[in-house]
XYZ file of N, CA and C in Angstrom:
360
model
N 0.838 -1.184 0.000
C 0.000 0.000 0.000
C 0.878 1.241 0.000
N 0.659 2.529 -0.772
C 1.489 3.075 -0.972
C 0.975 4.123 0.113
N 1.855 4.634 0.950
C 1.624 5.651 1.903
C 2.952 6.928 1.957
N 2.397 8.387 1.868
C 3.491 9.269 1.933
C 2.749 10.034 3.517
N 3.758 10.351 4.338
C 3.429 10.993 5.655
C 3.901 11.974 5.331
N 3.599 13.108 5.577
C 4.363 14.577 5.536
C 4.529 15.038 7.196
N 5.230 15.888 7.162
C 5.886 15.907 8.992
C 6.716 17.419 8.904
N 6.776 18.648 9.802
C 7.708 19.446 10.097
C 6.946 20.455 9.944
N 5.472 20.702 9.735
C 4.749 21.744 9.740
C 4.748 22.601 10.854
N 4.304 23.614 11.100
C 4.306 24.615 12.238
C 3.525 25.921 12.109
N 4.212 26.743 13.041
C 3.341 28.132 13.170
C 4.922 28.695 13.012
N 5.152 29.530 12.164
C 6.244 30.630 12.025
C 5.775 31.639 11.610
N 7.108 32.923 12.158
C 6.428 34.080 11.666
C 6.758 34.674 10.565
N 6.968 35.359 9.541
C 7.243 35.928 8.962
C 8.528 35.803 8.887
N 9.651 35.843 7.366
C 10.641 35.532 7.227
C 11.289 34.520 7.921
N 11.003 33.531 8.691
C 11.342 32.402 9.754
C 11.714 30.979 8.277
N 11.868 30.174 8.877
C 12.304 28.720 8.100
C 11.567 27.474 8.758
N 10.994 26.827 8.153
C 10.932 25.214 8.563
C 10.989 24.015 7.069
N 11.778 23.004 7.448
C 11.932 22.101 6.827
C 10.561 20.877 6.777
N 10.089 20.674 5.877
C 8.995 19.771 5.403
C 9.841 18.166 5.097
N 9.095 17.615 6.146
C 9.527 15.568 4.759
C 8.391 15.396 4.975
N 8.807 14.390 3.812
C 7.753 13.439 3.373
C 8.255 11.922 3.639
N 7.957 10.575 4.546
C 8.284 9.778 4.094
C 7.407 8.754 3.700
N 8.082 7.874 2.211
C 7.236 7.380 1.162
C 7.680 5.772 1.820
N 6.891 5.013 1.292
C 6.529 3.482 1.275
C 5.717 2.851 0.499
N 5.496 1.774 0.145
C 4.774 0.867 -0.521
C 4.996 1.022 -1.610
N 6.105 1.509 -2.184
C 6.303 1.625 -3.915
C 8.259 2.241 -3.805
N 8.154 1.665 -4.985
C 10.059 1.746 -5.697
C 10.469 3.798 -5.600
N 10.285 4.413 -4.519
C 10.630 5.197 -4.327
C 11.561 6.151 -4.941
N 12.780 5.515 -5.269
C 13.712 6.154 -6.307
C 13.753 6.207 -7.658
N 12.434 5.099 -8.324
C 12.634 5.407 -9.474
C 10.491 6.433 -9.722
N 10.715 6.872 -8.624
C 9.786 8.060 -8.675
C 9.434 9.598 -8.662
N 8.825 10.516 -10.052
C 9.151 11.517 -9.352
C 8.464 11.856 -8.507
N 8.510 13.116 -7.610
C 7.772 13.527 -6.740
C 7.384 15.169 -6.360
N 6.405 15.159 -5.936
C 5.928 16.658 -6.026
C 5.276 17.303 -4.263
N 5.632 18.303 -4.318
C 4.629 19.069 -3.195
C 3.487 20.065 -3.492
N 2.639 19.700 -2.794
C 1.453 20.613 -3.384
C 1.036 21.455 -2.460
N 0.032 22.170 -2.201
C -0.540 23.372 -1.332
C -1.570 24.093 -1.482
N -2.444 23.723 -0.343
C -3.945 24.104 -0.300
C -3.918 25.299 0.658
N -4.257 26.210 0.058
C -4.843 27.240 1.882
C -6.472 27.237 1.802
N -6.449 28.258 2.740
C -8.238 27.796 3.273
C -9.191 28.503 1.930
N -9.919 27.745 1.516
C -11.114 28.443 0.873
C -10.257 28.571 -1.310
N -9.208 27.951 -1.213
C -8.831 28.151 -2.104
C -8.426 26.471 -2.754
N -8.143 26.492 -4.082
C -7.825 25.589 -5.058
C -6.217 24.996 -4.538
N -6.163 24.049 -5.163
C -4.839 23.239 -4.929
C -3.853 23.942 -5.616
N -2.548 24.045 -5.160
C -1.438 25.043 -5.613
C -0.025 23.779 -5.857
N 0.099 23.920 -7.502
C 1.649 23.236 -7.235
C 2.790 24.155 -7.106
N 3.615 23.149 -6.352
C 4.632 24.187 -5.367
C 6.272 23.781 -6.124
N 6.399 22.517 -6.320
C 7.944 21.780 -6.649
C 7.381 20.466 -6.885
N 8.395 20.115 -7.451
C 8.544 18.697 -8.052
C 10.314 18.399 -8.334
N 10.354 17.251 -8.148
C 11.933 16.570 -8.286
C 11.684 15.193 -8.897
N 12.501 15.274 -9.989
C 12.672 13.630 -10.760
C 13.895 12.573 -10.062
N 13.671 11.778 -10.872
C 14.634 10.818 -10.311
C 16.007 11.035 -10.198
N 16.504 12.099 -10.966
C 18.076 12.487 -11.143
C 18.030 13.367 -10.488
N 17.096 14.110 -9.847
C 17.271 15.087 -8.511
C 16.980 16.575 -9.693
N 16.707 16.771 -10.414
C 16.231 18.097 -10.686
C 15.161 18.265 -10.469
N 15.712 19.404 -10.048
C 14.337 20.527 -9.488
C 13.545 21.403 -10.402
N 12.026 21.675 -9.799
C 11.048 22.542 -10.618
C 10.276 22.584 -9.434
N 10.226 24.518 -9.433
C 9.458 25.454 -8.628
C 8.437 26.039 -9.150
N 7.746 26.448 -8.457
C 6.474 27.753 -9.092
C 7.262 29.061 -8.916
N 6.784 29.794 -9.775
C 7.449 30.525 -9.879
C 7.626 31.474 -8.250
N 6.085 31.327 -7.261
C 6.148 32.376 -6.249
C 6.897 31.957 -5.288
N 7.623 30.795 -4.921
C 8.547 29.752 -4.241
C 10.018 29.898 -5.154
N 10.243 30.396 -5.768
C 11.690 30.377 -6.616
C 12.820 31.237 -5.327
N 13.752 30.611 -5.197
C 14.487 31.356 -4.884
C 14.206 31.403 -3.501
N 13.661 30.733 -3.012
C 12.983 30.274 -1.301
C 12.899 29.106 -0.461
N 12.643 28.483 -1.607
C 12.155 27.262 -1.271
C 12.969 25.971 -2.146
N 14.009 25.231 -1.157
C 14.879 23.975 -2.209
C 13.837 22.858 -1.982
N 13.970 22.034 -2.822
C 12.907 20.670 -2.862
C 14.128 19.574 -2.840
N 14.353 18.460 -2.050
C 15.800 17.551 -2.244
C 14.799 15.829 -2.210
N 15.825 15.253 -2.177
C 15.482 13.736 -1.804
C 16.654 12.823 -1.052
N 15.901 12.263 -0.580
C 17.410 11.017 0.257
C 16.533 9.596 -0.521
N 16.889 9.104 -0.925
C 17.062 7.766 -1.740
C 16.752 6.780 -0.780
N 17.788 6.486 0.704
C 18.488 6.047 1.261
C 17.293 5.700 1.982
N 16.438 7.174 2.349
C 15.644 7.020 3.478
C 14.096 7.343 3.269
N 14.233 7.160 1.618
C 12.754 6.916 1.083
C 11.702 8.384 1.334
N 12.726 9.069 1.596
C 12.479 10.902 2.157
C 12.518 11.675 1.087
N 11.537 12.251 1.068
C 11.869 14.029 0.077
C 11.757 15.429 1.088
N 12.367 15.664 0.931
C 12.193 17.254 2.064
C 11.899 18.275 1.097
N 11.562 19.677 1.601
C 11.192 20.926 1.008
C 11.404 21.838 2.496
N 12.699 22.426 2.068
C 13.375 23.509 2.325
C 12.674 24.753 2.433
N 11.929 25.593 3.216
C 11.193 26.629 3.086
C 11.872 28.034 4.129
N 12.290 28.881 2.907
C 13.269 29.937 4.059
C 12.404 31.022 3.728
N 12.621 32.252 4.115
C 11.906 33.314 4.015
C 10.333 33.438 3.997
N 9.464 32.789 4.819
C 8.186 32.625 4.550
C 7.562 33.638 5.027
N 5.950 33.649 3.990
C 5.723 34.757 4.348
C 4.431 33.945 4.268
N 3.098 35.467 4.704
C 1.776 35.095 5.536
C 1.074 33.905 3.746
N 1.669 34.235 2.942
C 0.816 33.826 1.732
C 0.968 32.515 1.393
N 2.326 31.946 2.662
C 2.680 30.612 2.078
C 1.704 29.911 2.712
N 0.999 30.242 3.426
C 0.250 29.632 5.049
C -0.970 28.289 3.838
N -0.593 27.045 4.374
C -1.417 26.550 3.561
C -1.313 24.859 4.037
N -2.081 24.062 3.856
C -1.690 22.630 4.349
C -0.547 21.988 2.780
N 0.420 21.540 3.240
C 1.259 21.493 2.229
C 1.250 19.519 2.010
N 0.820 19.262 0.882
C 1.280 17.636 0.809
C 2.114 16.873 0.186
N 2.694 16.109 0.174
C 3.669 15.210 -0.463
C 3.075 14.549 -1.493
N 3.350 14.077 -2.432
C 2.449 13.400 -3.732
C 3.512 12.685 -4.823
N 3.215 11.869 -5.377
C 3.676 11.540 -6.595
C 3.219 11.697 -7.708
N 4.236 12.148 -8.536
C 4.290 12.874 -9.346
C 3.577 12.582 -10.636
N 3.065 13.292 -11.574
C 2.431 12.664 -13.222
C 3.674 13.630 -14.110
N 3.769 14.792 -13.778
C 4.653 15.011 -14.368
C 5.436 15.996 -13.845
N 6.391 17.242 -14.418
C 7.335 18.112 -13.646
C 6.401 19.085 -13.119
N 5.516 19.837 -13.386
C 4.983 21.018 -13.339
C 3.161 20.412 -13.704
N 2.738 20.511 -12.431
C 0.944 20.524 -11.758
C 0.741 19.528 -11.001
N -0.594 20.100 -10.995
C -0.824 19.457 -9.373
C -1.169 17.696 -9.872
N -0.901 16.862 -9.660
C -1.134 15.314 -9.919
C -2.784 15.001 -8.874
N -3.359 13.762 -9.705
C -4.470 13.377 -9.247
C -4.554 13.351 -7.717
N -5.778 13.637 -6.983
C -5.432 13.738 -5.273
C -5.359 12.598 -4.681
N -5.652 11.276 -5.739
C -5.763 10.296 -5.070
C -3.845 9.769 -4.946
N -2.926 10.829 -5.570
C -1.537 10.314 -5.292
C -1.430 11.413 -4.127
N -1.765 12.038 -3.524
C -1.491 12.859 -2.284
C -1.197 12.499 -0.741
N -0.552 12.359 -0.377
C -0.318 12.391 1.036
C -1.843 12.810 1.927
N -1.671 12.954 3.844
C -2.426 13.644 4.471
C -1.807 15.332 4.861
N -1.100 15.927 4.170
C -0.806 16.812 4.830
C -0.067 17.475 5.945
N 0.861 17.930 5.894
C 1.234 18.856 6.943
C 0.821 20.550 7.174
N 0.469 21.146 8.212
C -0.309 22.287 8.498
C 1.055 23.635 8.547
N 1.191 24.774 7.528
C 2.117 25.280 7.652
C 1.195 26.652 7.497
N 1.359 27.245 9.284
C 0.940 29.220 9.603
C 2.049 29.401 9.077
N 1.704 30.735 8.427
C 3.010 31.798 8.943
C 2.272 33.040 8.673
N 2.034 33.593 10.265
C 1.689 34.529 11.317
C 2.755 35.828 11.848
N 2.162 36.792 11.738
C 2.893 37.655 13.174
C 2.042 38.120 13.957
């Protein structure tokens, strides 16, 4: 059964940092790509990053330059790096596998979510 947990969510304030994983199971992990997505309240699903199997990266454009997307192989983990955040990132963020580099993939490949404020 394929299961992705997402984990490292929080309440930060403004310009602050927290690191996001995801860890994946029930499927060949490394030869998968993978994506993060992002819902806030009252609004549509937002793609955020995606990483292929050779480790390149693809951002949205409002996450460029903020936000790294990585993977550990090893430990069946993808993380998403989130520095400079601001009130607009505030959104439940999920782990997913991927359909392709760039959009949001069917919800039935989605994770449950991790809850990410960012408040002052």
């Amino acid at each position: 059964e394929v299961q992705l947990v997402e984990s490292g969510g929080g309440m930060v304030q403004p310009g602050e940092s927290l690191r996001l994983s995801c860890a994946a199971s029930g499927f060949t992990f490394s030869l998968s790509m993978m994506t993060w997505v992002r819902q806030a309240p009252g609004k549509g699903p937002e793609w955020v990053s995606s990483i292929d199997i050779s480790g390149t990266a693809y951002y949205a454009g409002f996450v460029k330059d903020r936000f790294t997307i990585s993977r550990d192989n090893a430990k069946n983990t993808m993380y998403l790096q989130m520095n400079s955040l601001k009130p607009e990132d505030t959104a439940l963020y999920y782990c997913a596998r991927a359909t392709r580099e760039v959009g949001v993939p069917p919800r039935d490949y989605w994770g449950q979510g991790t809850q990410v404020t960012v408040s002052s």
